[in-house]
Each structure stands twice: as C-alpha cells, then as structure tokens.
Amino acid sequence: MCANFRRASRAITQLYEKAIRPYGLRATQLTILQVLSRAGDLPQGKLGEILAMDSTSLTRTLAIMRRNGWVAYRRGEDKRERWVCFAPGGKVQLRRVEPAWEKAQSQLRRQLGDRDWNNFLEFTRQVTSIATTQGGSR
C-alpha cells in the first residue's frame, strides 16, 4: 500500500505543480499558504502536524517562503515557540495562483467523478488519521 500511495502522491503532486509552476510555487508551498489562509497564524509545530510534515522539511520550506515574503515569524508567549504568519506577499501569491490550482483540481475531479472524488478524499483523511495517531495503531 505504501508504494501505491507514494506513486499516487507523486503523480498528483506533478499534476498540480505543472499548473502552478508559472507562478514560482511548489505544491508544498501552496499547501502551506492555503492552511495559513484558513487557519490564521499557527505555531510551527502545529502547522507541521496539520500537514503531516517533518520538522526539517517544514523548516527548510518555510525559510524559502520567508525569503520570498510569503510567510513571516513571530515569537509566542513561550519564547521558544515560533508562530508562522501569513504575510501580505503570501496573500498576493495565493490569490495569483488560485485560478490555476482550481483549474487543475476541477479537471481531476471531473475525470474521477463526484462519487470517486469524495470517496478518495474521505479515504485519504482516514489513512492520514490512522498513520499519524499513535504510530498507526488503532
């Protein structure tokens, strides 16, 4: 199952990245902007949990995004805690790229059909939940 999920993930990522490449964004960066636009500022650890992303990869991606002016940092009440903030440049970038992302998503959804699309979303949510809670033991 792992190989199939990884293959599907790579193929889906390539589909979206082809659509958003002209905007200078990677799929991971777009996902971070989407999460921040919906959730608001988040502690970096919480953002990593939401994305099921390891700390090293997230830190590296956020550093690039910060240099581009898409995210900013602020310290939490606990000075060791770093919050990731949706910077004005990130808001502009997200608005620019959303039509291309939506077009790619609509095409994929149309090809799968609503029933399979919704089933796939629910299935991936379940698998992610199982895999990220208690090391996959239920």
Short mmCIF file of N, CA and C in Angstrom, two decimals:
data_model
loop_
_atom_site.label_atom_id
_atom_site.label_comp_id
_atom_site.label_asym_id
_atom_site.label_seq_id
_atom_site.Cartn_x
_atom_site.Cartn_y
_atom_site.Cartn_z
N MET A 1 0.82 -1.19 0.00
CA MET A 1 0.00 0.00 0.00
C MET A 1 0.87 1.26 0.00
N CYS A 2 1.94 1.23 0.73
CA CYS A 2 2.80 2.41 0.82
C CYS A 2 3.29 2.82 -0.57
N ALA A 3 3.74 1.86 -1.36
CA ALA A 3 4.24 2.17 -2.70
C ALA A 3 3.14 2.79 -3.57
N ASN A 4 1.93 2.26 -3.47
CA ASN A 4 0.83 2.81 -4.25
C ASN A 4 0.50 4.24 -3.83
N PHE A 5 0.47 4.51 -2.53
CA PHE A 5 0.19 5.87 -2.06
C PHE A 5 1.29 6.83 -2.50
N ARG A 6 2.53 6.39 -2.39
CA ARG A 6 3.64 7.26 -2.78
C ARG A 6 3.59 7.56 -4.28
N ARG A 7 3.29 6.54 -5.09
CA ARG A 7 3.19 6.74 -6.54
C ARG A 7 2.05 7.71 -6.86
N ALA A 8 0.89 7.50 -6.24
CA ALA A 8 -0.26 8.39 -6.46
C ALA A 8 0.08 9.81 -5.99
N SER A 9 0.73 9.92 -4.86
CA SER A 9 1.11 11.23 -4.34
C SER A 9 2.05 11.96 -5.30
N ARG A 10 3.03 11.26 -5.81
CA ARG A 10 3.96 11.88 -6.76
C ARG A 10 3.23 12.33 -8.02
N ALA A 11 2.34 11.49 -8.54
CA ALA A 11 1.60 11.82 -9.77
C ALA A 11 0.69 13.03 -9.55
N ILE A 12 -0.01 13.06 -8.43
CA ILE A 12 -0.90 14.18 -8.14
C ILE A 12 -0.09 15.45 -7.94
N THR A 13 1.01 15.34 -7.22
CA THR A 13 1.88 16.50 -7.00
C THR A 13 2.39 17.05 -8.33
N GLN A 14 2.80 16.17 -9.22
CA GLN A 14 3.29 16.62 -10.54
C GLN A 14 2.19 17.34 -11.32
N LEU A 15 0.96 16.83 -11.23
CA LEU A 15 -0.17 17.46 -11.92
C LEU A 15 -0.38 18.89 -11.43
N TYR A 16 -0.40 19.06 -10.11
CA TYR A 16 -0.61 20.39 -9.55
C TYR A 16 0.61 21.29 -9.80
N GLU A 17 1.81 20.74 -9.67
CA GLU A 17 3.00 21.57 -9.86
C GLU A 17 3.12 22.05 -11.30
N LYS A 18 2.69 21.26 -12.24
CA LYS A 18 2.70 21.70 -13.65
C LYS A 18 1.80 22.92 -13.79
N ALA A 19 0.66 22.91 -13.12
CA ALA A 19 -0.29 24.02 -13.21
C ALA A 19 0.21 25.28 -12.52
N ILE A 20 0.92 25.12 -11.40
CA ILE A 20 1.33 26.30 -10.62
C ILE A 20 2.77 26.74 -10.87
N ARG A 21 3.52 25.96 -11.62
CA ARG A 21 4.93 26.28 -11.89
C ARG A 21 5.12 27.71 -12.42
N PRO A 22 4.26 28.19 -13.34
CA PRO A 22 4.46 29.56 -13.84
C PRO A 22 4.40 30.64 -12.76
N TYR A 23 3.88 30.31 -11.60
CA TYR A 23 3.75 31.28 -10.51
C TYR A 23 4.90 31.18 -9.51
N GLY A 24 5.85 30.30 -9.77
CA GLY A 24 7.02 30.17 -8.91
C GLY A 24 6.77 29.47 -7.59
N LEU A 25 5.72 28.68 -7.53
CA LEU A 25 5.36 27.96 -6.30
C LEU A 25 5.50 26.47 -6.48
N ARG A 26 5.83 25.81 -5.39
CA ARG A 26 5.80 24.34 -5.33
C ARG A 26 4.50 23.95 -4.61
N ALA A 27 4.08 22.71 -4.81
CA ALA A 27 2.84 22.24 -4.20
C ALA A 27 2.87 22.35 -2.68
N THR A 28 4.00 22.04 -2.08
CA THR A 28 4.11 22.12 -0.62
C THR A 28 3.94 23.56 -0.16
N GLN A 29 4.53 24.50 -0.87
CA GLN A 29 4.40 25.90 -0.51
C GLN A 29 2.95 26.37 -0.65
N LEU A 30 2.29 25.95 -1.72
CA LEU A 30 0.90 26.31 -1.91
C LEU A 30 0.04 25.77 -0.78
N THR A 31 0.28 24.54 -0.38
CA THR A 31 -0.49 23.94 0.70
C THR A 31 -0.30 24.72 2.00
N ILE A 32 0.91 25.15 2.27
CA ILE A 32 1.17 25.96 3.47
C ILE A 32 0.38 27.26 3.41
N LEU A 33 0.41 27.93 2.26
CA LEU A 33 -0.35 29.18 2.12
C LEU A 33 -1.85 28.93 2.30
N GLN A 34 -2.34 27.83 1.76
CA GLN A 34 -3.77 27.52 1.91
C GLN A 34 -4.13 27.27 3.37
N VAL A 35 -3.29 26.55 4.09
CA VAL A 35 -3.57 26.28 5.51
C VAL A 35 -3.57 27.60 6.29
N LEU A 36 -2.56 28.44 6.06
CA LEU A 36 -2.49 29.70 6.80
C LEU A 36 -3.66 30.62 6.45
N SER A 37 -4.12 30.58 5.20
CA SER A 37 -5.26 31.44 4.83
C SER A 37 -6.52 31.00 5.54
N ARG A 38 -6.65 29.73 5.84
CA ARG A 38 -7.85 29.22 6.50
C ARG A 38 -7.73 29.26 8.03
N ALA A 39 -6.56 28.91 8.53
CA ALA A 39 -6.39 28.75 9.98
C ALA A 39 -5.84 30.00 10.66
N GLY A 40 -5.20 30.87 9.91
CA GLY A 40 -4.52 32.01 10.51
C GLY A 40 -3.14 31.61 11.01
N ASP A 41 -2.52 32.46 11.79
CA ASP A 41 -1.19 32.19 12.31
C ASP A 41 -1.21 30.92 13.15
N LEU A 42 -0.15 30.13 13.01
CA LEU A 42 -0.06 28.86 13.73
C LEU A 42 1.34 28.66 14.28
N PRO A 43 1.45 27.99 15.43
CA PRO A 43 2.77 27.57 15.88
C PRO A 43 3.36 26.62 14.82
N GLN A 44 4.65 26.71 14.59
CA GLN A 44 5.27 25.89 13.55
C GLN A 44 5.02 24.40 13.78
N GLY A 45 5.05 23.96 15.02
CA GLY A 45 4.79 22.55 15.32
C GLY A 45 3.39 22.13 14.94
N LYS A 46 2.41 22.99 15.19
CA LYS A 46 1.02 22.69 14.83
C LYS A 46 0.86 22.65 13.31
N LEU A 47 1.51 23.56 12.61
CA LEU A 47 1.47 23.56 11.15
C LEU A 47 2.04 22.25 10.61
N GLY A 48 3.14 21.79 11.19
CA GLY A 48 3.71 20.51 10.80
C GLY A 48 2.77 19.35 11.03
N GLU A 49 2.05 19.39 12.16
CA GLU A 49 1.06 18.34 12.45
C GLU A 49 -0.06 18.33 11.42
N ILE A 50 -0.59 19.51 11.11
CA ILE A 50 -1.68 19.62 10.14
C ILE A 50 -1.25 19.06 8.79
N LEU A 51 -0.02 19.35 8.41
CA LEU A 51 0.49 18.93 7.11
C LEU A 51 1.08 17.52 7.12
N ALA A 52 1.20 16.91 8.30
CA ALA A 52 1.89 15.63 8.46
C ALA A 52 3.28 15.72 7.83
N MET A 53 3.99 16.81 8.19
CA MET A 53 5.28 17.12 7.58
C MET A 53 6.35 17.15 8.67
N ASP A 54 7.49 16.56 8.38
CA ASP A 54 8.56 16.53 9.39
C ASP A 54 9.15 17.92 9.57
N SER A 55 9.70 18.13 10.76
CA SER A 55 10.18 19.44 11.17
C SER A 55 11.27 19.98 10.25
N THR A 56 12.21 19.13 9.84
CA THR A 56 13.32 19.57 9.00
C THR A 56 12.82 20.06 7.65
N SER A 57 11.94 19.28 7.01
CA SER A 57 11.41 19.68 5.70
C SER A 57 10.58 20.95 5.81
N LEU A 58 9.78 21.05 6.87
CA LEU A 58 8.96 22.23 7.05
C LEU A 58 9.83 23.46 7.27
N THR A 59 10.84 23.36 8.11
CA THR A 59 11.74 24.50 8.37
C THR A 59 12.42 24.95 7.09
N ARG A 60 12.89 24.01 6.29
CA ARG A 60 13.56 24.34 5.02
C ARG A 60 12.58 25.04 4.06
N THR A 61 11.37 24.52 3.95
CA THR A 61 10.37 25.11 3.06
C THR A 61 9.97 26.50 3.53
N LEU A 62 9.77 26.65 4.84
CA LEU A 62 9.39 27.96 5.38
C LEU A 62 10.49 29.00 5.20
N ALA A 63 11.73 28.58 5.25
CA ALA A 63 12.84 29.53 5.05
C ALA A 63 12.79 30.12 3.64
N ILE A 64 12.51 29.30 2.66
CA ILE A 64 12.37 29.78 1.28
C ILE A 64 11.18 30.72 1.18
N MET A 65 10.08 30.33 1.80
CA MET A 65 8.86 31.14 1.74
C MET A 65 9.05 32.48 2.45
N ARG A 66 9.82 32.47 3.51
CA ARG A 66 10.09 33.72 4.24
C ARG A 66 10.94 34.65 3.38
N ARG A 67 11.96 34.09 2.72
CA ARG A 67 12.80 34.91 1.83
C ARG A 67 11.97 35.54 0.70
N ASN A 68 10.93 34.84 0.26
CA ASN A 68 10.06 35.35 -0.80
C ASN A 68 8.98 36.30 -0.28
N GLY A 69 8.91 36.47 1.03
CA GLY A 69 7.93 37.38 1.62
C GLY A 69 6.53 36.80 1.72
N TRP A 70 6.43 35.46 1.66
CA TRP A 70 5.12 34.81 1.70
C TRP A 70 4.68 34.47 3.12
N VAL A 71 5.63 34.25 4.01
CA VAL A 71 5.33 33.99 5.42
C VAL A 71 6.29 34.82 6.27
N ALA A 72 5.92 34.99 7.51
CA ALA A 72 6.76 35.68 8.49
C ALA A 72 6.68 34.87 9.77
N TYR A 73 7.54 35.21 10.72
CA TYR A 73 7.55 34.53 12.01
C TYR A 73 7.28 35.55 13.11
N ARG A 74 6.72 35.04 14.18
CA ARG A 74 6.65 35.82 15.42
C ARG A 74 6.84 34.84 16.57
N ARG A 75 7.31 35.34 17.67
CA ARG A 75 7.51 34.51 18.85
C ARG A 75 6.21 34.39 19.61
N GLY A 76 5.99 33.23 20.21
CA GLY A 76 4.82 33.02 21.05
C GLY A 76 5.08 33.55 22.44
N GLU A 77 4.11 33.34 23.33
CA GLU A 77 4.31 33.74 24.72
C GLU A 77 5.50 33.01 25.32
N ASP A 78 5.61 31.74 24.98
CA ASP A 78 6.80 30.97 25.33
C ASP A 78 7.83 31.32 24.26
N LYS A 79 8.92 31.95 24.65
CA LYS A 79 9.90 32.48 23.70
C LYS A 79 10.50 31.40 22.80
N ARG A 80 10.36 30.13 23.19
CA ARG A 80 10.88 29.05 22.35
C ARG A 80 9.92 28.71 21.21
N GLU A 81 8.69 29.17 21.32
CA GLU A 81 7.68 28.85 20.33
C GLU A 81 7.72 29.85 19.18
N ARG A 82 7.73 29.33 17.95
CA ARG A 82 7.74 30.18 16.77
C ARG A 82 6.42 30.00 16.02
N TRP A 83 5.74 31.11 15.79
CA TRP A 83 4.49 31.11 15.06
C TRP A 83 4.76 31.48 13.60
N VAL A 84 4.06 30.81 12.70
CA VAL A 84 4.17 31.11 11.28
C VAL A 84 2.98 31.99 10.92
N CYS A 85 3.27 33.11 10.27
CA CYS A 85 2.24 34.09 9.93
C CYS A 85 2.10 34.20 8.42
N PHE A 86 0.90 34.40 7.98
CA PHE A 86 0.57 34.57 6.57
C PHE A 86 0.91 36.01 6.20
N ALA A 87 2.02 36.22 5.52
CA ALA A 87 2.49 37.57 5.19
C ALA A 87 1.70 38.14 4.01
N PRO A 88 1.68 39.46 3.88
CA PRO A 88 0.96 40.08 2.76
C PRO A 88 1.39 39.53 1.39
N GLY A 89 2.68 39.27 1.22
CA GLY A 89 3.15 38.71 -0.05
C GLY A 89 2.59 37.33 -0.31
N GLY A 90 2.36 36.56 0.74
CA GLY A 90 1.76 35.24 0.61
C GLY A 90 0.31 35.33 0.19
N LYS A 91 -0.38 36.34 0.71
CA LYS A 91 -1.79 36.54 0.34
C LYS A 91 -1.90 36.88 -1.14
N VAL A 92 -1.00 37.74 -1.61
CA VAL A 92 -0.97 38.11 -3.03
C VAL A 92 -0.66 36.89 -3.88
N GLN A 93 0.34 36.14 -3.47
CA GLN A 93 0.75 34.95 -4.23
C GLN A 93 -0.38 33.93 -4.29
N LEU A 94 -1.07 33.72 -3.19
CA LEU A 94 -2.17 32.75 -3.17
C LEU A 94 -3.29 33.20 -4.11
N ARG A 95 -3.64 34.47 -4.09
CA ARG A 95 -4.67 34.97 -5.00
C ARG A 95 -4.26 34.79 -6.46
N ARG A 96 -2.99 34.99 -6.76
CA ARG A 96 -2.49 34.85 -8.13
C ARG A 96 -2.58 33.41 -8.62
N VAL A 97 -2.25 32.46 -7.75
CA VAL A 97 -2.13 31.07 -8.17
C VAL A 97 -3.44 30.29 -8.08
N GLU A 98 -4.39 30.77 -7.28
CA GLU A 98 -5.63 30.01 -7.06
C GLU A 98 -6.37 29.61 -8.35
N PRO A 99 -6.50 30.48 -9.35
CA PRO A 99 -7.20 30.04 -10.56
C PRO A 99 -6.54 28.84 -11.25
N ALA A 100 -5.23 28.81 -11.30
CA ALA A 100 -4.52 27.67 -11.91
C ALA A 100 -4.71 26.41 -11.08
N TRP A 101 -4.63 26.57 -9.76
CA TRP A 101 -4.84 25.43 -8.86
C TRP A 101 -6.27 24.90 -9.01
N GLU A 102 -7.24 25.80 -9.03
CA GLU A 102 -8.64 25.39 -9.16
C GLU A 102 -8.91 24.69 -10.49
N LYS A 103 -8.27 25.16 -11.55
CA LYS A 103 -8.44 24.53 -12.86
C LYS A 103 -7.92 23.09 -12.84
N ALA A 104 -6.72 22.90 -12.28
CA ALA A 104 -6.14 21.55 -12.18
C ALA A 104 -7.04 20.66 -11.32
N GLN A 105 -7.51 21.20 -10.22
CA GLN A 105 -8.37 20.43 -9.32
C GLN A 105 -9.70 20.07 -9.99
N SER A 106 -10.28 21.00 -10.72
CA SER A 106 -11.54 20.74 -11.41
C SER A 106 -11.39 19.65 -12.47
N GLN A 107 -10.28 19.69 -13.18
CA GLN A 107 -10.04 18.67 -14.20
C GLN A 107 -9.92 17.29 -13.58
N LEU A 108 -9.19 17.19 -12.49
CA LEU A 108 -9.02 15.91 -11.81
C LEU A 108 -10.36 15.42 -11.25
N ARG A 109 -11.09 16.33 -10.64
CA ARG A 109 -12.39 15.97 -10.07
C ARG A 109 -13.36 15.50 -11.16
N ARG A 110 -13.36 16.21 -12.29
CA ARG A 110 -14.24 15.84 -13.40
C ARG A 110 -13.89 14.44 -13.93
N GLN A 111 -12.60 14.15 -14.03
CA GLN A 111 -12.18 12.84 -14.53
C GLN A 111 -12.52 11.72 -13.56
N LEU A 112 -12.43 11.99 -12.27
CA LEU A 112 -12.77 10.97 -11.27
C LEU A 112 -14.28 10.83 -11.09
N GLY A 113 -15.00 11.92 -11.23
CA GLY A 113 -16.42 11.92 -10.93
C GLY A 113 -16.62 12.24 -9.46
N ASP A 114 -17.76 12.84 -9.15
CA ASP A 114 -18.01 13.30 -7.77
C ASP A 114 -17.95 12.18 -6.74
N ARG A 115 -18.53 11.04 -7.06
CA ARG A 115 -18.56 9.95 -6.07
C ARG A 115 -17.14 9.48 -5.75
N ASP A 116 -16.34 9.18 -6.77
CA ASP A 116 -14.98 8.72 -6.53
C ASP A 116 -14.12 9.82 -5.89
N TRP A 117 -14.34 11.05 -6.29
CA TRP A 117 -13.61 12.19 -5.70
C TRP A 117 -13.86 12.25 -4.19
N ASN A 118 -15.14 12.23 -3.82
CA ASN A 118 -15.49 12.31 -2.40
C ASN A 118 -15.01 11.08 -1.63
N ASN A 119 -15.13 9.90 -2.23
CA ASN A 119 -14.63 8.68 -1.58
C ASN A 119 -13.12 8.75 -1.39
N PHE A 120 -12.41 9.25 -2.39
CA PHE A 120 -10.95 9.36 -2.30
C PHE A 120 -10.55 10.33 -1.19
N LEU A 121 -11.23 11.48 -1.12
CA LEU A 121 -10.92 12.44 -0.06
C LEU A 121 -11.14 11.84 1.32
N GLU A 122 -12.26 11.15 1.50
CA GLU A 122 -12.55 10.55 2.80
C GLU A 122 -11.54 9.45 3.12
N PHE A 123 -11.20 8.64 2.14
CA PHE A 123 -10.24 7.57 2.36
C PHE A 123 -8.88 8.12 2.74
N THR A 124 -8.41 9.16 2.04
CA THR A 124 -7.10 9.72 2.38
C THR A 124 -7.11 10.37 3.76
N ARG A 125 -8.23 10.97 4.15
CA ARG A 125 -8.34 11.53 5.51
C ARG A 125 -8.22 10.42 6.55
N GLN A 126 -8.91 9.31 6.31
CA GLN A 126 -8.85 8.18 7.24
C GLN A 126 -7.45 7.61 7.34
N VAL A 127 -6.81 7.39 6.21
CA VAL A 127 -5.46 6.83 6.20
C VAL A 127 -4.50 7.77 6.92
N THR A 128 -4.60 9.07 6.64
CA THR A 128 -3.73 10.05 7.29
C THR A 128 -3.96 10.04 8.80
N SER A 129 -5.20 10.00 9.22
CA SER A 129 -5.52 9.99 10.64
C SER A 129 -4.94 8.76 11.33
N ILE A 130 -5.12 7.60 10.72
CA ILE A 130 -4.60 6.36 11.30
C ILE A 130 -3.08 6.39 11.37
N ALA A 131 -2.46 6.84 10.28
CA ALA A 131 -1.00 6.82 10.21
C ALA A 131 -0.34 7.84 11.14
N THR A 132 -1.06 8.92 11.46
CA THR A 132 -0.44 9.97 12.28
C THR A 132 -0.81 9.91 13.75
N THR A 133 -1.75 9.03 14.10
CA THR A 133 -2.11 8.91 15.52
C THR A 133 -1.56 7.60 16.06
N GLN A 134 -0.83 7.70 17.12
CA GLN A 134 -0.30 6.53 17.81
C GLN A 134 0.47 5.60 16.89
N GLY A 135 1.19 6.16 15.95
CA GLY A 135 2.04 5.34 15.07
C GLY A 135 1.25 4.38 14.21
N GLY A 136 -0.01 4.66 13.97
CA GLY A 136 -0.81 3.82 13.11
C GLY A 136 -1.54 2.70 13.81
N SER A 137 -1.38 2.56 15.12
CA SER A 137 -2.10 1.50 15.83
C SER A 137 -3.47 2.02 16.26
N ARG A 138 -4.45 1.18 16.12
CA ARG A 138 -5.81 1.59 16.43
C ARG A 138 -6.38 0.76 17.52
#
